[in-house]
Coordinates of C-alpha atoms and ligand atoms in Angstrom, one line a residue:
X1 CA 92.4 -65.6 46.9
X2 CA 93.7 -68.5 44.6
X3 CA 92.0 -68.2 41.2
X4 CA 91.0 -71.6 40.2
X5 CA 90.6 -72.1 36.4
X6 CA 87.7 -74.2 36.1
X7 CA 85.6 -74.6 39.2
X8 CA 83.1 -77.7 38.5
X9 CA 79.9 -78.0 41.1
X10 CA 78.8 -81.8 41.4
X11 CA 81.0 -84.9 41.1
X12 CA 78.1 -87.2 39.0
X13 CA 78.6 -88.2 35.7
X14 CA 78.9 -85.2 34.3
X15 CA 80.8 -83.5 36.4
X16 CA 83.5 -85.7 36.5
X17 CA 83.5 -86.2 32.5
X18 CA 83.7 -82.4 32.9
X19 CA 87.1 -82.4 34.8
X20 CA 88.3 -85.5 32.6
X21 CA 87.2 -83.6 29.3
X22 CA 88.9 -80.3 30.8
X23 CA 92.4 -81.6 31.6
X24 CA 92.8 -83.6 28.3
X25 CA 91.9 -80.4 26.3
X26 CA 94.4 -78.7 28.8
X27 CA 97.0 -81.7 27.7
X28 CA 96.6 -81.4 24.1
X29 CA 97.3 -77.3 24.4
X30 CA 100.3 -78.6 26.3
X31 CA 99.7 -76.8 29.5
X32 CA 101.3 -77.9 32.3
X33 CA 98.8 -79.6 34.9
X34 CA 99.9 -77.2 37.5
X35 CA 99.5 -74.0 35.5
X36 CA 95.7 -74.7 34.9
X37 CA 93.8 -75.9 37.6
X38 CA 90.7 -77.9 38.2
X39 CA 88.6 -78.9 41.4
X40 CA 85.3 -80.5 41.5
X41 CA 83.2 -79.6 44.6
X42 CA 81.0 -82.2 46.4
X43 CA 78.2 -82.4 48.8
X44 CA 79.0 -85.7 49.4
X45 CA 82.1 -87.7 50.9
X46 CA 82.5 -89.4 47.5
X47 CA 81.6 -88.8 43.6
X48 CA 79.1 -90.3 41.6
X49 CA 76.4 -91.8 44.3
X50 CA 74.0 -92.2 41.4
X51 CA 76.2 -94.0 39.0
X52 CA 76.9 -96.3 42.3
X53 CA 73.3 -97.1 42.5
X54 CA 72.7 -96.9 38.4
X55 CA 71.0 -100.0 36.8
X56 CA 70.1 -101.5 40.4
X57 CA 73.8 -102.2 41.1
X58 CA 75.2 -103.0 37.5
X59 CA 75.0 -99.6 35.7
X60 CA 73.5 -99.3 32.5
X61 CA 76.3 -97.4 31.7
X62 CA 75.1 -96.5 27.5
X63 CA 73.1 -97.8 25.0
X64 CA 74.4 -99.1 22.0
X65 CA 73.4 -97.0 18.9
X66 CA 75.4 -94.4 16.7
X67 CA 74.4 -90.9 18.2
X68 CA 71.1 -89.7 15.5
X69 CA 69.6 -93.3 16.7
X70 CA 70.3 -93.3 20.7
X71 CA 68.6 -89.7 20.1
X72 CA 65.8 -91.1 18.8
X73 CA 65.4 -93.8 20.8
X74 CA 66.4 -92.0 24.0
X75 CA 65.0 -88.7 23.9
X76 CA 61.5 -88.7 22.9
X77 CA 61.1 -84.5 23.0
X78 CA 62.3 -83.0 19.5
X79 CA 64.0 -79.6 21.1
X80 CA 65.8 -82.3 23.1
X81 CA 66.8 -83.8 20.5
X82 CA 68.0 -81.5 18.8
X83 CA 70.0 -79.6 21.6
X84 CA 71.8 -83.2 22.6
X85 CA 72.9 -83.4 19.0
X86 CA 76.1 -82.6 19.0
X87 CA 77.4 -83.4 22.2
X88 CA 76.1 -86.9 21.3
X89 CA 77.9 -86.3 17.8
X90 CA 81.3 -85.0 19.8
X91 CA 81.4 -87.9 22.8
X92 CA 78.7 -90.6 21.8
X93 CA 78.5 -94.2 23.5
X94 CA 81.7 -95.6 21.6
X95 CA 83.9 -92.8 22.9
X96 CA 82.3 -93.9 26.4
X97 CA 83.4 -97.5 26.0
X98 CA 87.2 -96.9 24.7
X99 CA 87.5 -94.6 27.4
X100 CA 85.9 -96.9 29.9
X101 CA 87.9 -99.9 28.0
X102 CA 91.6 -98.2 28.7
X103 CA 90.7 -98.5 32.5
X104 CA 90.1 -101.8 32.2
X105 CA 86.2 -102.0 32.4
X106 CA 84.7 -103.8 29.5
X107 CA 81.3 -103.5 28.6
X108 CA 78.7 -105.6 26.5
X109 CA 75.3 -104.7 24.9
X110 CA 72.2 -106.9 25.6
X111 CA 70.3 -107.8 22.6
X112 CA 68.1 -104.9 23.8
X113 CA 70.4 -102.0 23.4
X114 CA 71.4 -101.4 27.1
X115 CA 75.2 -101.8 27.3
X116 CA 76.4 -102.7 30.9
X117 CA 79.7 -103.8 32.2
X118 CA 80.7 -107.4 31.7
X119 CA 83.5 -109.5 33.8
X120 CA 82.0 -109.9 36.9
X121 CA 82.2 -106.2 37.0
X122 CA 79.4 -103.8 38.4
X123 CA 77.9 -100.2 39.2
X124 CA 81.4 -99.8 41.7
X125 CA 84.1 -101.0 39.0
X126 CA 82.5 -97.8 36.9
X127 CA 82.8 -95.4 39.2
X128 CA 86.1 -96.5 40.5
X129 CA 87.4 -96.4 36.9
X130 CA 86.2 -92.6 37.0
X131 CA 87.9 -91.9 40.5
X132 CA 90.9 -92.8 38.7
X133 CA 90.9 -91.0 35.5
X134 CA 90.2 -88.2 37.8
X135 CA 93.1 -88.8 39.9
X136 CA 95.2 -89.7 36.8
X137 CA 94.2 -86.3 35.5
X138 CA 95.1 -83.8 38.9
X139 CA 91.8 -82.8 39.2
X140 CA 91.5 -81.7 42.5
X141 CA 88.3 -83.1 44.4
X142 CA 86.9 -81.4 47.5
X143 CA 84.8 -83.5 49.3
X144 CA 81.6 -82.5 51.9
X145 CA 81.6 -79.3 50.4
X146 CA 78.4 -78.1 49.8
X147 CA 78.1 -75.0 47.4
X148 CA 75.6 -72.6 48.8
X149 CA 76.1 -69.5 46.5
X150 CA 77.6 -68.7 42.9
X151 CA 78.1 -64.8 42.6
X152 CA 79.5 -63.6 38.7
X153 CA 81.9 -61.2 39.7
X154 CA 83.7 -59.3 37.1
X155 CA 85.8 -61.8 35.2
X156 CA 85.2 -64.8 37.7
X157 CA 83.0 -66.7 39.7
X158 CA 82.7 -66.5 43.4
X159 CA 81.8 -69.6 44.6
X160 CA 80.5 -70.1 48.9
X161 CA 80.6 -73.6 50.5
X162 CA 80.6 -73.1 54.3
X163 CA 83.1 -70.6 55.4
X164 CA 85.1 -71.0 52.0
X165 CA 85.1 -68.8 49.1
X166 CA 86.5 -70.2 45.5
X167 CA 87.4 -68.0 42.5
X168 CA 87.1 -69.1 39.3
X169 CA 87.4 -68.2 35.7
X170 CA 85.2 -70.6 34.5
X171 CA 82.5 -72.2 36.4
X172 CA 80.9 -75.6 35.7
X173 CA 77.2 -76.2 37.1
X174 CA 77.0 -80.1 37.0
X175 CA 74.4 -80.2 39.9
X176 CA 72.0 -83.0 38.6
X177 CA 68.0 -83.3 39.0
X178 CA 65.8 -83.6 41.8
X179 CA 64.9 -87.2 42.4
X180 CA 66.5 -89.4 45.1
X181 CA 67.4 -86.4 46.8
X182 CA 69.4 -88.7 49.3
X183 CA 72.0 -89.2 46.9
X184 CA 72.9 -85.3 47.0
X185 CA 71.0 -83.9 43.9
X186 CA 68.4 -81.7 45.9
X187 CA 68.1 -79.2 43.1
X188 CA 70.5 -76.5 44.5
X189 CA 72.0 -75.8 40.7
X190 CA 68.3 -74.8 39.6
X191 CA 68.7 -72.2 42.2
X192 CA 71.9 -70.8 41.2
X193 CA 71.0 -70.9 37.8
X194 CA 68.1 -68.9 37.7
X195 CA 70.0 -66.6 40.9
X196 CA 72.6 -66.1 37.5
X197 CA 69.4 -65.0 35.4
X198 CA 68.8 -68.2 33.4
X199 CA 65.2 -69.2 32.9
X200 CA 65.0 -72.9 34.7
X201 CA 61.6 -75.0 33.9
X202 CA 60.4 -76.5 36.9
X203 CA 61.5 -79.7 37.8
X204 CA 58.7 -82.7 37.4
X205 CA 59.1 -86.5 37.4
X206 CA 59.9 -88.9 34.8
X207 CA 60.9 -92.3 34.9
X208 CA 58.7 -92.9 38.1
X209 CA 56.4 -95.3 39.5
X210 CA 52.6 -94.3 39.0
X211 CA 50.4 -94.2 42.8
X212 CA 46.7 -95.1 41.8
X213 CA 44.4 -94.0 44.8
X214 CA 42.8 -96.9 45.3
X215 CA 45.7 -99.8 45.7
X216 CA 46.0 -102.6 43.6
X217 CA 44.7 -106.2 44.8
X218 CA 47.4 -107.7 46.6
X219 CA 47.4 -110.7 45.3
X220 CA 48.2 -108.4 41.7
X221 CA 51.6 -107.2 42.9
X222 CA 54.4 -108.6 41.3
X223 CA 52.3 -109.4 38.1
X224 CA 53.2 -108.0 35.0
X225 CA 51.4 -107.1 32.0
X226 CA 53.5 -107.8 28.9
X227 CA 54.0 -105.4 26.0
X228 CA 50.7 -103.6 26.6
X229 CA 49.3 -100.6 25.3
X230 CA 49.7 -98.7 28.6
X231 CA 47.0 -95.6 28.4
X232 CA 46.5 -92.7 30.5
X233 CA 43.6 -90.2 30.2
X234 CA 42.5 -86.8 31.1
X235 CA 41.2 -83.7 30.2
X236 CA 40.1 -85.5 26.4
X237 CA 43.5 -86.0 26.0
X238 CA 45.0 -89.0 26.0
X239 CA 48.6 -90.2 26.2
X240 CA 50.1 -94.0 25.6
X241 CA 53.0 -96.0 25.9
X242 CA 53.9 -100.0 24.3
X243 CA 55.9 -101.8 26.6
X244 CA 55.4 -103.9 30.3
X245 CA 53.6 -103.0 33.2
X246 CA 54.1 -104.2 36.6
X247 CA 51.4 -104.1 39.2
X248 CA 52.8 -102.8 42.8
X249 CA 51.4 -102.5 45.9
X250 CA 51.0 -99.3 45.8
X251 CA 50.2 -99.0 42.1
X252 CA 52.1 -99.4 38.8
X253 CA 55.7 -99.4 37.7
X254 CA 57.5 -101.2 35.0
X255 CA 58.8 -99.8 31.7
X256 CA 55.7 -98.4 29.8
X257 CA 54.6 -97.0 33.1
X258 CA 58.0 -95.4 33.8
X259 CA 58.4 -94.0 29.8
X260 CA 54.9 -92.5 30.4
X261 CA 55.4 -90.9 33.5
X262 CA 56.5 -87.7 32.6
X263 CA 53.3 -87.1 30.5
X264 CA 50.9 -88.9 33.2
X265 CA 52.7 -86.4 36.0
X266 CA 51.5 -83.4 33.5
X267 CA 48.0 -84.9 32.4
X268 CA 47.5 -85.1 36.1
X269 CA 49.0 -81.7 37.1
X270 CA 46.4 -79.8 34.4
X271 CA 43.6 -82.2 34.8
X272 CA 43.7 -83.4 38.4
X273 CA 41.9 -86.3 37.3
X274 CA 43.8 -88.9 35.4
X275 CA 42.5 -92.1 34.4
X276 CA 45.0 -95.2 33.6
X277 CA 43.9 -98.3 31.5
X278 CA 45.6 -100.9 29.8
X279 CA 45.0 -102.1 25.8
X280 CA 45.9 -105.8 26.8
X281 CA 45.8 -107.0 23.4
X282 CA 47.6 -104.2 22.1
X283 CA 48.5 -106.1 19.0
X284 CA 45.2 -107.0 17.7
X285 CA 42.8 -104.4 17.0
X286 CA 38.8 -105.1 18.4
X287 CA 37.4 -106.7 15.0
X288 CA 40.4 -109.0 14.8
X289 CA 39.6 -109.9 18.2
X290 CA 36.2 -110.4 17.6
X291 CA 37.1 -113.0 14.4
X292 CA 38.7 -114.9 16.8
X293 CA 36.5 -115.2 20.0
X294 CA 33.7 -116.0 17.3
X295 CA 35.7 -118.4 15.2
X296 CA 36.9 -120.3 18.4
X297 CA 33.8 -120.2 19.7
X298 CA 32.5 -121.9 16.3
X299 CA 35.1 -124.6 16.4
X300 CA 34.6 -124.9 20.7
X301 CA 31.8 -123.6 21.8
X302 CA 32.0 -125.6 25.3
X303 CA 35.6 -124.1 25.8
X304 CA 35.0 -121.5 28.9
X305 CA 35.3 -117.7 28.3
X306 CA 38.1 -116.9 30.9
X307 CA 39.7 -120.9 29.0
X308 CA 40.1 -118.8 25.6
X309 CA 41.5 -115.8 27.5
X310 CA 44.0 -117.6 29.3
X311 CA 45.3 -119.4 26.1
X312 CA 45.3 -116.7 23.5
X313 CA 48.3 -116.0 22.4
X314 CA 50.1 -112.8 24.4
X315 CA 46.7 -112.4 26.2
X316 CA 46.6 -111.3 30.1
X317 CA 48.2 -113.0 33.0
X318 CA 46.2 -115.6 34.2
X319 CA 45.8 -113.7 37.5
X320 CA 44.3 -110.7 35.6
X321 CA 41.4 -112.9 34.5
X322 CA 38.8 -113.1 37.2
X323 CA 39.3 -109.1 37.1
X324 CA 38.5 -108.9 32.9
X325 CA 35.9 -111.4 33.8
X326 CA 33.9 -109.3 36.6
X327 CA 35.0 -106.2 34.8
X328 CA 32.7 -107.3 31.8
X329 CA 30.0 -109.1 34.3
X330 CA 31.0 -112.4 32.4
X331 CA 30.2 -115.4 35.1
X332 CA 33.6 -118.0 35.5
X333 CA 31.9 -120.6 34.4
X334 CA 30.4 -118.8 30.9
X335 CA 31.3 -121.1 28.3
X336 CA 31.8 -119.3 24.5
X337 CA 28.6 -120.5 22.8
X338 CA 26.8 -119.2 25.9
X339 CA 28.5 -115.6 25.4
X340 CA 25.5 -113.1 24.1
X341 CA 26.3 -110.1 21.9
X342 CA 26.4 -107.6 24.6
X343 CA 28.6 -109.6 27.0
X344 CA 30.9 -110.4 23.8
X345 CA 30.8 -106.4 23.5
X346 CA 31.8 -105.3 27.0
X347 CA 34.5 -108.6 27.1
X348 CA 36.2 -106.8 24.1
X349 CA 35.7 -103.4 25.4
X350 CA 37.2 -104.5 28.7
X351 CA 40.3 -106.2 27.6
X352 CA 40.7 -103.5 25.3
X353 CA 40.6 -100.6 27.7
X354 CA 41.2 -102.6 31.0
X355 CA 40.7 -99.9 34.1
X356 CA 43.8 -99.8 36.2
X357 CA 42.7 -97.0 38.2
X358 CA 43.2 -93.0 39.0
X359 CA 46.4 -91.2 39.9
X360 CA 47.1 -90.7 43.3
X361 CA 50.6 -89.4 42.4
X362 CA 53.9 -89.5 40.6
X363 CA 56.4 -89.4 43.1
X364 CA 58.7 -87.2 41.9
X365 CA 61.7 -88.2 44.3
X366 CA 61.2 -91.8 43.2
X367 CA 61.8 -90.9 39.4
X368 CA 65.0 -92.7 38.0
X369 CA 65.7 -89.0 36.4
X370 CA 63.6 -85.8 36.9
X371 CA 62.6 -83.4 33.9
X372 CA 62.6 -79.8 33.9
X373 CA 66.1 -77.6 34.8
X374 CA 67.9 -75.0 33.1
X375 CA 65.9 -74.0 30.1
X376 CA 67.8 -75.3 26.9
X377 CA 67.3 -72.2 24.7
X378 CA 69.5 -70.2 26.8
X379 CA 72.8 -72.4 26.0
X380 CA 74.7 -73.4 23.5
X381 CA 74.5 -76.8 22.5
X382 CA 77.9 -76.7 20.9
X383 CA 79.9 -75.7 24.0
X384 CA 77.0 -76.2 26.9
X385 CA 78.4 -72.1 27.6
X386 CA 75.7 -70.1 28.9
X387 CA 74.3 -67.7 26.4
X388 CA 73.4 -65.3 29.3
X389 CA 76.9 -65.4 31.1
X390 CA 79.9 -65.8 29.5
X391 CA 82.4 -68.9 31.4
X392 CA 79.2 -70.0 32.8
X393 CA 78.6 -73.7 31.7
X394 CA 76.0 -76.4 32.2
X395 CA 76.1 -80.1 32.2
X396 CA 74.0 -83.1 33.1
X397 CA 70.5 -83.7 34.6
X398 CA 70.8 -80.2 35.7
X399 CA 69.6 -79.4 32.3
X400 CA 65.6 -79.3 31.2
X401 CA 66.2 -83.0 29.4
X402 CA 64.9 -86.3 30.3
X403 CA 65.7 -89.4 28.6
X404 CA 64.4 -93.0 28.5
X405 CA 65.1 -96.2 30.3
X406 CA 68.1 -97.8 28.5
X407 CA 71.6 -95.7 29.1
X408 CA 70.6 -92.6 28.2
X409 CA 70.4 -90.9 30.8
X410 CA 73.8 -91.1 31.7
X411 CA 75.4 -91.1 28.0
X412 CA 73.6 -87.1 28.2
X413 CA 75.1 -86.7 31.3
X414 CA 78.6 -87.9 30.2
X415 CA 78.2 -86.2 27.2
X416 CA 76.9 -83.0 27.9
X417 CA 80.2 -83.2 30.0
X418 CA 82.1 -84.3 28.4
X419 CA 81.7 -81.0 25.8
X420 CA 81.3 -78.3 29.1
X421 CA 84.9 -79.5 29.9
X422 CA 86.4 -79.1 26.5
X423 CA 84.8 -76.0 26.0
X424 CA 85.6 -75.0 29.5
X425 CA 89.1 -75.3 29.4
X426 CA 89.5 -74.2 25.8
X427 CA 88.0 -70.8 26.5
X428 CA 89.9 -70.4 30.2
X429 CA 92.9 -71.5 28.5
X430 CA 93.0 -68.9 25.7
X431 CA 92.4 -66.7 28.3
X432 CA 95.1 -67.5 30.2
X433 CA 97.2 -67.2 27.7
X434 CA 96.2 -63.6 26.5
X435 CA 96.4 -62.4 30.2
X436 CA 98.3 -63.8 32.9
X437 CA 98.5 -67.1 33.8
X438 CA 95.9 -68.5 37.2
X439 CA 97.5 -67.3 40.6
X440 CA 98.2 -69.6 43.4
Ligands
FAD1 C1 68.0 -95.4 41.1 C2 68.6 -94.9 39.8 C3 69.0 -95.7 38.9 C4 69.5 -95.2 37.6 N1 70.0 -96.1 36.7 C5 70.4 -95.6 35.5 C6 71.0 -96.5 34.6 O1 71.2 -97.7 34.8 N2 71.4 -95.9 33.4 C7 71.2 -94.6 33.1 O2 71.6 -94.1 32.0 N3 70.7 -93.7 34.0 C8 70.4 -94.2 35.2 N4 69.9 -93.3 36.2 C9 69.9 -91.9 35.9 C10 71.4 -91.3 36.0 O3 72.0 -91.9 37.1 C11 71.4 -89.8 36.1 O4 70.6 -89.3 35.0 C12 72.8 -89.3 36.0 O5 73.6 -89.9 37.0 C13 72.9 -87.8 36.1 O6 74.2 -87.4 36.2 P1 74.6 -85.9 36.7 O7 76.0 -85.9 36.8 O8 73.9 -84.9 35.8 O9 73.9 -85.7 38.1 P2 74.1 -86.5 39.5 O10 74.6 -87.9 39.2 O11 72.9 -86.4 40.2 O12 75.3 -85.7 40.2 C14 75.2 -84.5 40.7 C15 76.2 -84.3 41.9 O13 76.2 -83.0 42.3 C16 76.3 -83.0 43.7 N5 75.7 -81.7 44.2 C17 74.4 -81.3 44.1 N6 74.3 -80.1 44.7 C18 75.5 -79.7 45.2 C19 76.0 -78.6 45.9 N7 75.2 -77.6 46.3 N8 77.3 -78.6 46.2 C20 78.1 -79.6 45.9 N9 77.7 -80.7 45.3 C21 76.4 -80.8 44.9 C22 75.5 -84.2 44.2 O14 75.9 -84.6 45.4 C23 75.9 -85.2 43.1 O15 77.0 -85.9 43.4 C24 69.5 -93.8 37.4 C25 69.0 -92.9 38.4 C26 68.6 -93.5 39.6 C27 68.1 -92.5 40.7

């Protein structure tokens, strides 16, 4: 059987930074391409279905920020954090752009942070520009070839797809998460993990749209609430997130609703009943609010109740009014001197703590990313090797991190990588040269 050197499982973002990573480290040892080999195995018929549909088409391929920042604006979870230090530190979002720059696809950051290719170019020119460092790089790619089994045996890895059996010395597990399992990431690298004896937390959603049971208005889809205080409640606990949130048809979506999602998911897995409001004057606090309903209504006391609503400044959508306004029992056609102390009470309460209903469910197959995967303790964060089995290396989603909207989700999966390849090939290729070089 032909001993492959490093065996990677997944062509995503990681994977194929993996092989890149791999074969330049190979280079710079000055081993011969065809002395050290390196195949990527796929489910699908091509790589990198994700980063095709990344950024709904365009690919928010990294966010621009030096590594400690994209950490702290990316990965809200300090063990996180800290584990994607260095990998960030060794192949951070500049590296990402020179190497995507030398195959001809420039990319810009938004005043927001999100970097995304410019040109005319999208998602496709991104992975294409992949394929070809790939191909520049003889990394072998075996396509519909869907890994079933990983066995440690002796020295190597026996890997089973279909009828076929690979060897390796070193193995790469670059399998991704579990959400939009269409695009091949069904969770099959959780499996072989924890068949391998690593602990693997269970996968749960994040980045996903929120189901409330009882559907939004219709005529409330589409609307979205700007920089709220998005809020979500259960148990006595009680989570929150600043940013927009979009009403859907079947409930809420948008990016606080998304950034929250993997705390609503476990609020609502402990508590079973989870409760979602909005603060919808999340920069004023309820005494400043007061001052200025009673001072307007001092100055205009004719002007109508939902009048003053609709013209504060970064108040709620002019839809959302008759809701606030039936929410607090507040009549349309209330005018501010006519607004007692307890209706002035539950107006401010309401727009304070608007109901947006109770989970139905966070779908976890709809998440942009899932959470959970190999548990982080057991690797090391400097080479992504296994601390459990030696030549046994992780990269990607696959791994119990989730990041935020905004690149970095797959800047961790290029980086994390990025440093399994390097380490990868350094260790085979030491080996290698203390024994006998890979059989064909
Ligand atoms: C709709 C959507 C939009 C997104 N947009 C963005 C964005 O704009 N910016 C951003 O940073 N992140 C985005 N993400 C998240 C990002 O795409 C992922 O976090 C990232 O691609 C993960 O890379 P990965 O290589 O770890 O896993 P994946 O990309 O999931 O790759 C894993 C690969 O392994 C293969 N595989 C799995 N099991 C097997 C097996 N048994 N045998 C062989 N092959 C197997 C799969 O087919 C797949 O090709 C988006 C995600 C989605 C779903």
């Amino acid at each position: 059987m032909r001993i492959i050197d490093i065996l990677i499982v997944g062509g995503g973002a990681a994977g194929m930074l993996a092989a890149i990573a791999a074969r330049d480290s190979a280079r710079k040892r000055k081993i011969p391409d065809k002395d050290f080999s390196i195949v990527i195995l796929e489910r699908n018929r091509l790589p990198g279905e994700k980063i095709r549909i990344s950024g709904g088409g365009r690919c928010n391929v990294t966010h621009a920020a030096k590594p400690d920042e994209l950490l702290a604006k990316g990965f809200l979870k300090k063990g996180e954090q800290r584990f994607l230090r260095h990998a960030l530190h060794a192949f951070g979002s500049d590296a990402l752009l020179a190497l995507l720059a030398r195959q001809g696809v420039r990319c810009e950051a938004r005043p927001d942070g999100k970097v995304f290719p410019v040109d005319g170019l999208a998602a496709s020119d991104v992975l294409h520009a992949f394929e070809s460092m790939i191909a520049d790089r003889a990394v072998s790619v075996e396509y519909v070839c869907t890994v079933s089994s990983v066995v440690r045996t002796g020295d190597s890895f026996d890997v089973k797809a279909g009828e076929r059996t690979f060897r390796s010395a070193a193995l790469v597990l670059a399998t991704g998460g579990v959400s939009y399992p269409s695009t091949g990431s069904r969770g099959d690298g959780h499996l072989f993990a924890r068949r391998l004896g690593h602990a693997v937390v269970r996968a749960s959603p994040a980045l996903a749209p929120v189901l409330t049971r009882d559907k939004p208005p219709a005529e409330l889809a589409g609307v979205s609430l700007r920089s709220t205080e998005f809020i979500a409640s259960a148990g006595g606990k009680q989570v929150s997130r600043r940013g927009d949130v979009l009403f859907t048809h079947r409930g809420l979506s948008g990016p606080a609703v998304l950034s929250l999602s993997r705390e609503v998911a476990e609020l609502f897995g402990t508590y079973g009943n989870c409760l979602l409001f909005a603060d919808l004057f999340a920069d004023l606090d309820q005494d400043a609010l007061q001052n200025a309903l009673l001072s307007e209504s001092r100055r205009n006391g004719a002007k109508l109740v939902r009048k003053f609503l609709q013209h504060c400044p970064a108040g709620p959508p002019a839809a959302l009014i008759p809701y606030i306004m039936r929410n607090a029992e507040i009549s349309a056609d209330l005018q501010l001197s006519g607004l007692a102390r307890c209706n002035r009470i539950a107006l401010l309460q309401t727009v304070k703590r608007f109901p947006l209903g109770t989970v139905k469910a966070v779908p976890l197959e709809h998440g942009e990313v899932s959470a959970g995967g190999v548990s982080l303790i057991e690797v090391n964060p400097k080479t992504m090797e296994s601390r459990i089995v030696p030549a046994l290396f992780f990269a990607g989603e696959l791994l119990d991190y989730a990041g935020e909207i905004g690149g970095f989700n797959l800047q961790a999966a290029f980086s994390t990588g990025w440093l399994a390849g390097k380490a990868s090939s350094e260790k085979t290729a030491d080996r290698s040269s203390e024994n006998s070089p890979c059989v064909s």
